[in-house]
Short mmCIF file of C-alpha atoms and ligand atoms in Angstrom, two decimals:
data_model
loop_
_atom_site.label_atom_id
_atom_site.label_comp_id
_atom_site.label_asym_id
_atom_site.label_seq_id
_atom_site.Cartn_x
_atom_site.Cartn_y
_atom_site.Cartn_z
CA UNK E 1 63.00 13.33 51.11
CA UNK E 2 62.44 17.02 50.34
CA UNK E 3 59.09 18.96 50.12
CA UNK E 4 58.26 22.22 48.40
CA UNK E 5 54.83 23.80 47.86
CA UNK E 6 52.95 22.68 44.86
CA UNK E 7 52.97 24.72 41.72
CA UNK E 8 49.58 24.19 40.62
CA UNK E 9 46.90 24.92 43.20
CA UNK E 10 44.58 21.99 43.81
CA UNK E 11 41.62 24.15 44.73
CA UNK E 12 40.82 27.20 42.67
CA UNK E 13 40.17 29.49 45.63
CA UNK E 14 36.67 30.10 44.67
CA UNK E 15 33.73 28.58 46.60
CA UNK E 16 32.86 26.08 43.56
CA UNK E 17 36.43 25.42 42.43
CA UNK E 18 36.79 21.54 41.88
CA UNK E 19 39.60 19.28 43.00
CA UNK E 20 40.25 15.71 41.99
CA UNK E 21 39.83 12.98 44.67
CA UNK E 22 39.82 9.28 44.78
CA UNK E 23 36.14 8.02 45.21
CA UNK E 24 37.09 6.32 48.54
CA UNK E 25 38.19 9.72 50.00
CA UNK E 26 36.10 12.46 51.53
CA UNK E 27 33.03 13.22 49.21
CA UNK E 28 33.18 16.87 50.19
CA UNK E 29 36.60 17.18 48.78
CA UNK E 30 35.53 16.24 45.37
CA UNK E 31 33.30 19.31 45.39
CA UNK E 32 34.44 23.08 45.94
CA UNK E 33 34.58 24.76 49.11
CA UNK E 34 30.72 24.47 49.59
CA UNK E 35 29.05 21.23 48.92
CA UNK E 36 26.14 21.27 46.65
CA UNK E 37 22.90 20.12 48.55
CA UNK E 38 22.37 17.17 46.87
CA UNK E 39 25.95 15.93 47.02
CA UNK E 40 26.13 15.62 50.81
CA UNK E 41 26.66 12.70 52.63
CA UNK E 42 23.34 11.70 54.32
CA UNK E 43 22.40 10.41 57.92
CA UNK E 44 18.59 10.06 58.16
CA UNK E 45 15.99 8.01 59.56
CA UNK E 46 12.24 7.52 58.77
CA UNK E 47 10.27 4.89 57.14
CA UNK E 48 9.32 6.24 54.63
CA UNK E 49 11.83 9.09 55.01
CA UNK E 50 9.55 12.08 55.11
CA UNK E 51 10.82 14.01 52.19
CA UNK E 52 9.92 11.08 49.93
CA UNK E 53 6.31 11.28 50.56
CA UNK E 54 4.05 12.08 47.68
CA UNK E 55 3.64 15.81 47.18
CA UNK E 56 -0.08 15.87 48.59
CA UNK E 57 1.12 14.11 51.77
CA UNK E 58 4.09 16.32 52.27
CA UNK E 59 1.73 19.37 51.98
CA UNK E 60 -0.85 17.84 54.53
CA UNK E 61 1.96 17.18 57.07
CA UNK E 62 3.62 20.38 56.63
CA UNK E 63 6.71 19.57 54.76
CA UNK E 64 6.25 22.12 51.98
CA UNK E 65 6.93 26.01 52.63
CA UNK E 66 3.18 26.57 52.09
CA UNK E 67 1.99 24.42 54.96
CA UNK E 68 5.14 24.22 57.17
CA UNK E 69 4.40 25.48 60.79
CA UNK E 70 6.50 25.71 63.70
CA UNK E 71 5.06 25.42 67.47
CA UNK E 72 6.91 26.73 70.42
CA UNK E 73 5.39 25.61 73.55
CA UNK E 74 5.90 24.77 77.11
CA UNK E 75 6.38 21.43 78.34
CA UNK E 76 3.03 20.18 80.03
CA UNK E 77 4.86 17.47 81.69
CA UNK E 78 6.79 20.24 83.90
CA UNK E 79 5.97 23.72 85.53
CA UNK E 80 7.64 25.47 82.55
CA UNK E 81 5.53 28.77 81.94
CA UNK E 82 5.46 30.54 78.45
CA UNK E 83 2.94 33.39 78.10
CA UNK E 84 2.12 33.37 74.60
CA UNK E 85 2.68 29.75 73.10
CA UNK E 86 2.74 29.42 69.28
CA UNK E 87 0.56 26.54 68.65
CA UNK E 88 -1.51 25.20 65.69
CA UNK E 89 -4.56 24.66 67.74
CA UNK E 90 -4.82 28.35 68.59
CA UNK E 91 -3.58 29.40 65.26
CA UNK E 92 -0.43 31.14 66.48
CA UNK E 93 1.95 28.82 65.25
CA UNK E 94 4.85 30.22 63.06
CA UNK E 95 4.46 29.82 59.48
CA UNK E 96 7.16 29.91 56.76
CA UNK E 97 6.24 33.38 55.28
CA UNK E 98 6.34 34.93 58.73
CA UNK E 99 9.63 33.21 59.33
CA UNK E 100 11.13 34.80 56.09
CA UNK E 101 9.69 38.19 57.27
CA UNK E 102 11.31 37.71 60.69
CA UNK E 103 14.49 37.04 58.66
CA UNK E 104 14.52 40.17 56.96
CA UNK E 105 15.52 41.96 60.36
CA UNK E 106 16.98 39.13 62.39
CA UNK E 107 18.35 36.79 59.55
CA UNK E 108 22.06 35.51 59.91
CA UNK E 109 24.25 33.73 57.42
CA UNK E 110 26.62 30.97 59.15
CA UNK E 111 29.34 28.91 57.23
CA UNK E 112 29.38 25.62 58.96
CA UNK E 113 30.24 22.00 57.92
CA UNK E 114 28.27 19.11 59.12
CA UNK E 115 30.02 15.90 60.45
CA UNK E 116 28.73 12.83 62.18
CA UNK E 117 30.30 12.25 65.56
CA UNK E 118 30.25 8.45 64.33
CA UNK E 119 31.64 9.02 60.94
CA UNK E 120 35.21 9.99 60.13
CA UNK E 121 34.33 11.50 56.66
CA UNK E 122 32.57 14.96 57.03
CA UNK E 123 29.04 14.88 55.33
CA UNK E 124 29.08 18.38 53.60
CA UNK E 125 29.52 22.22 54.11
CA UNK E 126 27.39 25.15 53.50
CA UNK E 127 26.25 28.58 54.12
CA UNK E 128 23.08 28.35 56.37
CA UNK E 129 20.85 31.36 56.52
CA UNK E 130 18.07 31.53 59.22
CA UNK E 131 16.65 33.30 62.21
CA UNK E 132 18.49 32.64 65.74
CA UNK E 133 16.19 30.32 67.69
CA UNK E 134 16.26 32.83 70.49
CA UNK E 135 13.92 35.20 68.53
CA UNK E 136 11.30 32.62 68.28
CA UNK E 137 11.60 31.61 71.79
CA UNK E 138 11.14 34.95 72.94
CA UNK E 139 8.13 35.31 70.71
CA UNK E 140 6.63 32.74 72.88
CA UNK E 141 7.39 34.84 75.83
CA UNK E 142 8.98 32.40 78.32
CA UNK E 143 8.05 33.37 82.12
CA UNK E 144 9.93 30.88 84.33
CA UNK E 145 11.11 27.47 85.13
CA UNK E 146 12.68 26.82 81.86
CA UNK E 147 16.09 24.91 81.81
CA UNK E 148 16.33 23.18 78.50
CA UNK E 149 14.85 23.50 74.91
CA UNK E 150 13.91 20.28 73.24
CA UNK E 151 13.24 20.16 69.49
CA UNK E 152 11.72 17.68 67.15
CA UNK E 153 11.49 16.81 63.50
CA UNK E 154 8.70 15.26 61.65
CA UNK E 155 8.78 11.67 61.61
CA UNK E 156 5.45 10.37 60.18
CA UNK E 157 3.76 10.87 63.52
CA UNK E 158 5.21 7.61 64.74
CA UNK E 159 6.96 7.77 68.25
CA UNK E 160 9.23 4.90 67.35
CA UNK E 161 10.69 7.18 64.37
CA UNK E 162 11.09 10.66 66.17
CA UNK E 163 14.52 12.13 65.91
CA UNK E 164 15.02 14.68 68.69
CA UNK E 165 17.69 16.83 70.29
CA UNK E 166 18.08 19.48 72.79
CA UNK E 167 19.94 22.23 74.32
CA UNK E 168 20.47 24.24 77.47
CA UNK E 169 18.20 27.36 77.39
CA UNK E 170 21.42 29.53 78.07
CA UNK E 171 22.99 28.17 74.95
CA UNK E 172 20.08 29.52 72.99
CA UNK E 173 19.67 32.65 74.52
CA UNK E 174 23.22 33.75 74.52
CA UNK E 175 26.41 33.38 72.48
CA UNK E 176 29.86 33.83 74.04
CA UNK E 177 31.76 36.41 72.18
CA UNK E 178 32.75 34.85 68.81
CA UNK E 179 30.34 32.04 68.82
CA UNK E 180 27.57 31.54 66.47
CA UNK E 181 24.01 31.69 67.29
CA UNK E 182 21.78 28.49 66.98
CA UNK E 183 19.55 29.08 64.15
CA UNK E 184 16.29 27.99 62.55
CA UNK E 185 17.39 27.80 59.02
CA UNK E 186 15.65 28.08 55.66
CA UNK E 187 18.28 28.61 53.33
CA UNK E 188 21.46 26.64 52.37
CA UNK E 189 23.95 27.96 49.98
CA UNK E 190 21.40 30.66 48.78
CA UNK E 191 18.68 28.15 47.86
CA UNK E 192 15.63 26.63 49.76
CA UNK E 193 16.73 23.81 51.95
CA UNK E 194 15.95 20.51 49.90
CA UNK E 195 13.94 17.93 51.60
CA UNK E 196 16.75 15.75 51.92
CA UNK E 197 18.89 18.33 53.65
CA UNK E 198 16.20 18.83 56.37
CA UNK E 199 14.03 21.57 54.52
CA UNK E 200 11.78 23.29 54.36
CA UNK E 201 13.12 24.27 57.95
CA UNK E 202 16.06 22.66 59.77
CA UNK E 203 17.87 23.46 63.13
CA UNK E 204 21.52 24.39 62.69
CA UNK E 205 23.67 24.22 65.85
CA UNK E 206 27.01 25.72 64.62
CA UNK E 207 29.45 24.18 67.21
CA UNK E 208 27.66 20.64 67.39
CA UNK E 209 28.08 17.42 65.63
CA UNK E 210 25.38 16.83 63.21
CA UNK E 211 22.82 14.98 65.62
CA UNK E 212 21.89 18.39 67.00
CA UNK E 213 20.90 19.84 63.74
CA UNK E 214 17.60 18.29 63.39
CA UNK E 215 15.94 18.14 59.96
CA UNK E 216 12.17 18.93 59.13
CA UNK E 217 12.00 20.96 62.09
CA UNK E 218 8.22 21.47 63.53
CA UNK E 219 8.28 21.53 67.30
CA UNK E 220 10.20 23.34 69.97
CA UNK E 221 9.21 22.57 73.68
CA UNK E 222 10.64 24.63 76.33
CA UNK E 223 10.96 22.48 79.44
CA UNK E 224 12.17 22.39 83.09
CA UNK E 225 13.65 18.89 82.64
CA UNK E 226 17.21 19.43 83.27
CA UNK E 227 18.73 16.56 81.34
CA UNK E 228 19.22 15.84 77.54
CA UNK E 229 16.58 13.97 75.66
CA UNK E 230 18.66 13.39 72.41
CA UNK E 231 17.70 10.45 70.34
CA UNK E 232 21.59 10.11 70.12
CA UNK E 233 21.96 9.39 73.74
CA UNK E 234 21.53 5.92 72.38
CA UNK E 235 24.66 4.15 70.94
CA UNK E 236 26.90 5.66 73.77
CA UNK E 237 27.18 8.84 72.05
CA UNK E 238 28.62 11.91 73.95
CA UNK E 239 25.63 14.51 73.47
CA UNK E 240 27.99 17.35 74.95
CA UNK E 241 30.99 17.28 72.59
CA UNK E 242 31.63 20.28 70.29
CA UNK E 243 33.26 19.45 67.01
CA UNK E 244 36.94 18.36 67.16
CA UNK E 245 39.64 19.57 64.92
CA UNK E 246 41.18 17.06 62.42
CA UNK E 247 42.76 16.35 58.98
CA UNK E 248 41.86 13.80 56.40
CA UNK E 249 43.00 12.70 52.84
CA UNK E 250 41.35 13.54 49.75
CA UNK E 251 43.96 12.59 47.12
CA UNK E 252 46.89 10.53 47.63
CA UNK E 253 47.98 8.65 44.17
CA UNK E 254 48.35 4.80 44.88
CA UNK E 255 51.79 4.93 42.98
CA UNK E 256 54.19 7.46 41.61
CA UNK E 257 57.35 7.24 39.82
CA UNK E 258 60.54 7.85 42.02
CA UNK E 259 61.49 11.12 39.92
CA UNK E 260 57.99 12.69 39.71
CA UNK E 261 56.72 14.78 42.57
CA UNK E 262 53.89 13.44 44.72
CA UNK E 263 51.13 15.69 45.14
CA UNK E 264 48.76 14.95 48.18
CA UNK E 265 45.64 16.99 49.41
CA UNK E 266 42.94 16.63 51.89
CA UNK E 267 40.52 18.64 54.03
CA UNK E 268 40.76 19.76 57.79
CA UNK E 269 37.78 20.24 60.03
CA UNK E 270 38.20 23.16 62.39
CA UNK E 271 36.55 22.43 65.51
CA UNK E 272 35.98 24.16 68.64
CA UNK E 273 39.78 24.69 69.29
CA UNK E 274 40.32 25.95 65.80
CA UNK E 275 43.01 25.03 63.24
CA UNK E 276 46.39 26.22 63.28
CA UNK E 277 48.19 23.73 61.01
CA UNK E 278 47.92 20.66 58.95
CA UNK E 279 50.87 18.14 58.90
CA UNK E 280 51.67 14.89 57.17
CA UNK E 281 54.05 12.24 57.90
CA UNK E 282 55.66 9.73 55.41
CA UNK E 283 57.60 6.79 56.35
CA UNK E 284 58.50 3.44 54.86
CA UNK E 285 55.50 1.15 55.32
CA UNK E 286 55.86 -1.30 58.39
CA UNK E 287 53.55 -4.50 58.66
CA UNK E 288 52.92 -4.25 62.59
CA UNK E 289 50.18 -2.07 64.17
CA UNK E 290 51.14 1.60 64.99
CA UNK E 291 49.89 1.17 68.36
CA UNK E 292 52.67 -1.80 68.74
CA UNK E 293 55.25 0.86 69.13
CA UNK E 294 53.94 2.47 72.20
CA UNK E 295 53.22 5.75 70.52
CA UNK E 296 49.40 5.16 69.46
CA UNK E 297 49.01 9.12 68.57
CA UNK E 298 52.28 9.16 66.44
CA UNK E 299 53.68 12.05 68.56
CA UNK E 300 57.27 11.05 67.50
CA UNK E 301 56.64 10.98 63.82
CA UNK E 302 58.80 13.39 61.34
CA UNK E 303 55.85 15.68 60.77
CA UNK E 304 55.98 18.29 58.23
CA UNK E 305 53.53 21.23 57.60
CA UNK E 306 51.24 21.22 54.72
CA UNK E 307 49.90 24.13 52.96
CA UNK E 308 46.21 25.26 53.89
CA UNK E 309 44.11 26.79 51.34
CA UNK E 310 43.40 30.43 51.32
CA UNK E 311 39.90 31.90 51.89
CA UNK E 312 37.86 31.51 48.70
CA UNK E 313 37.91 35.19 47.18
CA UNK E 314 34.11 35.16 46.24
CA UNK E 315 32.84 33.78 49.65
CA UNK E 316 32.05 37.43 50.37
CA UNK E 317 29.22 37.32 48.27
CA UNK E 318 27.42 35.62 50.98
CA UNK E 319 27.98 38.20 53.49
CA UNK E 320 28.43 35.99 56.34
CA UNK E 321 26.92 37.72 59.29
CA UNK E 322 29.54 37.00 61.90
CA UNK E 323 32.47 39.45 62.35
CA UNK E 324 34.82 36.61 62.98
CA UNK E 325 33.37 34.50 60.23
CA UNK E 326 33.80 37.44 57.70
CA UNK E 327 37.27 37.88 58.68
CA UNK E 328 39.32 35.05 60.09
CA UNK E 329 40.77 31.91 58.64
CA UNK E 330 40.46 29.14 58.98
CA UNK E 331 36.89 29.12 60.23
CA UNK E 332 35.82 26.97 63.28
CA UNK E 333 33.10 24.43 62.58
CA UNK E 334 34.21 24.46 58.78
CA UNK E 335 36.45 22.48 56.66
CA UNK E 336 39.54 23.87 54.70
CA UNK E 337 41.46 22.11 51.88
CA UNK E 338 45.14 21.55 52.18
CA UNK E 339 47.81 20.16 50.14
CA UNK E 340 51.65 19.33 49.80
CA UNK E 341 54.21 18.28 47.36
CA UNK E 342 56.45 15.43 48.39
CA UNK E 343 59.55 14.39 46.22
CA UNK E 344 62.98 12.64 46.52
CA UNK E 345 61.48 9.44 47.79
CA UNK E 346 63.31 6.19 46.82
CA UNK E 347 61.29 3.33 45.29
CA UNK E 348 59.36 1.31 47.76
CA UNK E 349 56.22 1.29 49.66
CA UNK E 350 55.24 4.06 52.22
CA UNK E 351 52.66 5.01 54.67
CA UNK E 352 51.49 8.42 55.01
CA UNK E 353 49.53 10.06 57.91
CA UNK E 354 47.95 13.68 58.29
CA UNK E 355 46.90 15.23 61.28
CA UNK E 356 45.79 18.74 62.49
CA UNK E 357 47.09 20.93 65.36
CA UNK E 358 44.81 23.25 66.99
CA UNK E 359 44.98 26.62 68.10
CA UNK E 360 45.87 25.36 71.43
CA UNK E 361 48.83 23.68 69.80
CA UNK E 362 47.35 20.27 70.48
CA UNK E 363 47.95 17.60 67.90
CA UNK E 364 45.03 15.38 66.55
CA UNK E 365 43.35 13.14 68.15
CA UNK E 366 44.21 14.78 71.45
CA UNK E 367 42.82 16.66 73.57
CA UNK E 368 39.90 14.25 73.11
CA UNK E 369 40.61 11.17 71.56
CA UNK E 370 37.45 9.18 72.48
CA UNK E 371 35.68 8.20 69.34
CA UNK E 372 32.03 8.38 70.80
CA UNK E 373 32.87 12.42 71.23
CA UNK E 374 33.49 12.65 67.35
CA UNK E 375 35.71 10.61 65.32
CA UNK E 376 39.36 12.23 65.19
CA UNK E 377 41.56 8.82 64.58
CA UNK E 378 44.83 9.64 62.52
CA UNK E 379 44.36 8.54 58.91
CA UNK E 380 46.80 6.59 57.26
CA UNK E 381 47.03 5.58 53.58
CA UNK E 382 49.69 3.66 51.80
CA UNK E 383 51.34 4.42 48.34
CA UNK E 384 54.07 3.03 46.38
CA UNK E 385 56.85 4.78 44.76
CA UNK E 386 58.28 2.74 41.54
CA UNK E 387 61.53 3.34 40.00
N1 LIG P 401 14.84 14.79 61.53
C1 LIG P 401 16.23 14.18 61.58
N2 LIG P 401 17.30 15.18 61.73
C2 LIG P 401 18.62 14.51 61.79
C3 LIG P 401 18.64 12.95 61.74
C4 LIG P 401 17.46 12.32 61.40
O1 LIG P 401 17.76 11.19 60.99
N3 LIG P 401 16.40 12.74 61.50
N4 LIG P 401 19.98 12.74 61.70
C5 LIG P 401 21.16 13.65 62.21
C6 LIG P 401 22.30 13.26 62.14
S1 LIG P 401 22.73 11.52 63.04
C7 LIG P 401 23.29 13.63 61.57
S2 LIG P 401 24.81 13.32 61.45
C8 LIG P 401 22.85 14.97 60.51
C9 LIG P 401 23.27 14.67 59.06
O2 LIG P 401 22.75 15.61 58.29
P1 LIG P 401 22.86 15.43 56.64
O3 LIG P 401 22.09 14.27 56.40
O4 LIG P 401 22.10 16.80 55.97
O5 LIG P 401 24.26 15.21 55.93
O6 LIG P 401 21.27 15.18 60.54
C10 LIG P 401 20.58 14.83 61.80
N5 LIG P 401 19.38 15.63 61.76
MO1 LIG P 402 24.98 11.62 63.08
#
């Protein structure tokens, strides 16, 4: 088998450049670099789903920009103290207009992909615009006894439907160098955030799996409780796991002629440890489980480097706020496209795997192979070479 770089780029290098993909493969790979809002994969709770309520009811419950409000209060169940709570009762809650005005001075634009820790296939990627959550926390004038920030989305005022998440206060108030702020977002890809995507206002936690990014955000509670209250504590989910680095296939033809080149492509998620390389490994198909050969992580495979797509030329139009996001490549907490061209395969059935290597030199699914902290298993697909 020999390999060479594909001549035709599979990804046009612009933010809406399209590629072809098999329907069963990552949906986001069928779109360009950014996922149109209505094409995202969805993970949502609610009966009815809040954004499907009739317009007058959406207005009544604050799910339209004209009536949306955000409360920032102290947790009355603890001794947490804030001097200037933002409440609906006192008429001090934040409204959409005011949020946009704060955004004029404090707004940031962050590129971030969303992945559910329980689903291997990423859901979508976009440029999120919003105000750092800490700006709103400071407006409420926190005084003492606050260790965590709890936050809630609208769920029909039904306690059994509530979706909630939380962060340590320190994570909200300070970003380590190169990290991105937690934001209260009001735009996605330059547009208002749709109801389905969590609008009018959604929390976006850059380094976290999807469950930290609460949709239909309406309430922030500053608490002295020290433990997470996330809805996702159910289901054995690891609440403290930052996004992992992994690769997935997008397009692999099911059959190919022996004398024709085989173009494969996919996407990779750059997690907390970044993305250094994407690799693939092709071998004649075997019938037994891979685990059976005592190498569950395929460390002994004949891995070859794939080609990672370059930064889309027109991404600059979004004026990403972070210096790191404006210059580095690939960007952490986002997805990139990759491709490779295989040729010289004899007729037969093959299995093909892909994996990422992070910037610590660690191969997927390590260093954290446990699925409840984010799926990162090595994907395998089969194809046939016919004479
Ligand atoms: N209010 C609310 N926010 C939510 C959820 C939800 O059910 N309700 N699901 C979460 C989960 S588990 C994920 S993975 C992401 C999915 O985001 P998306 O539907 O925009 O792709 O939203 C998160 N935010
Ligand atoms: Mo999720």
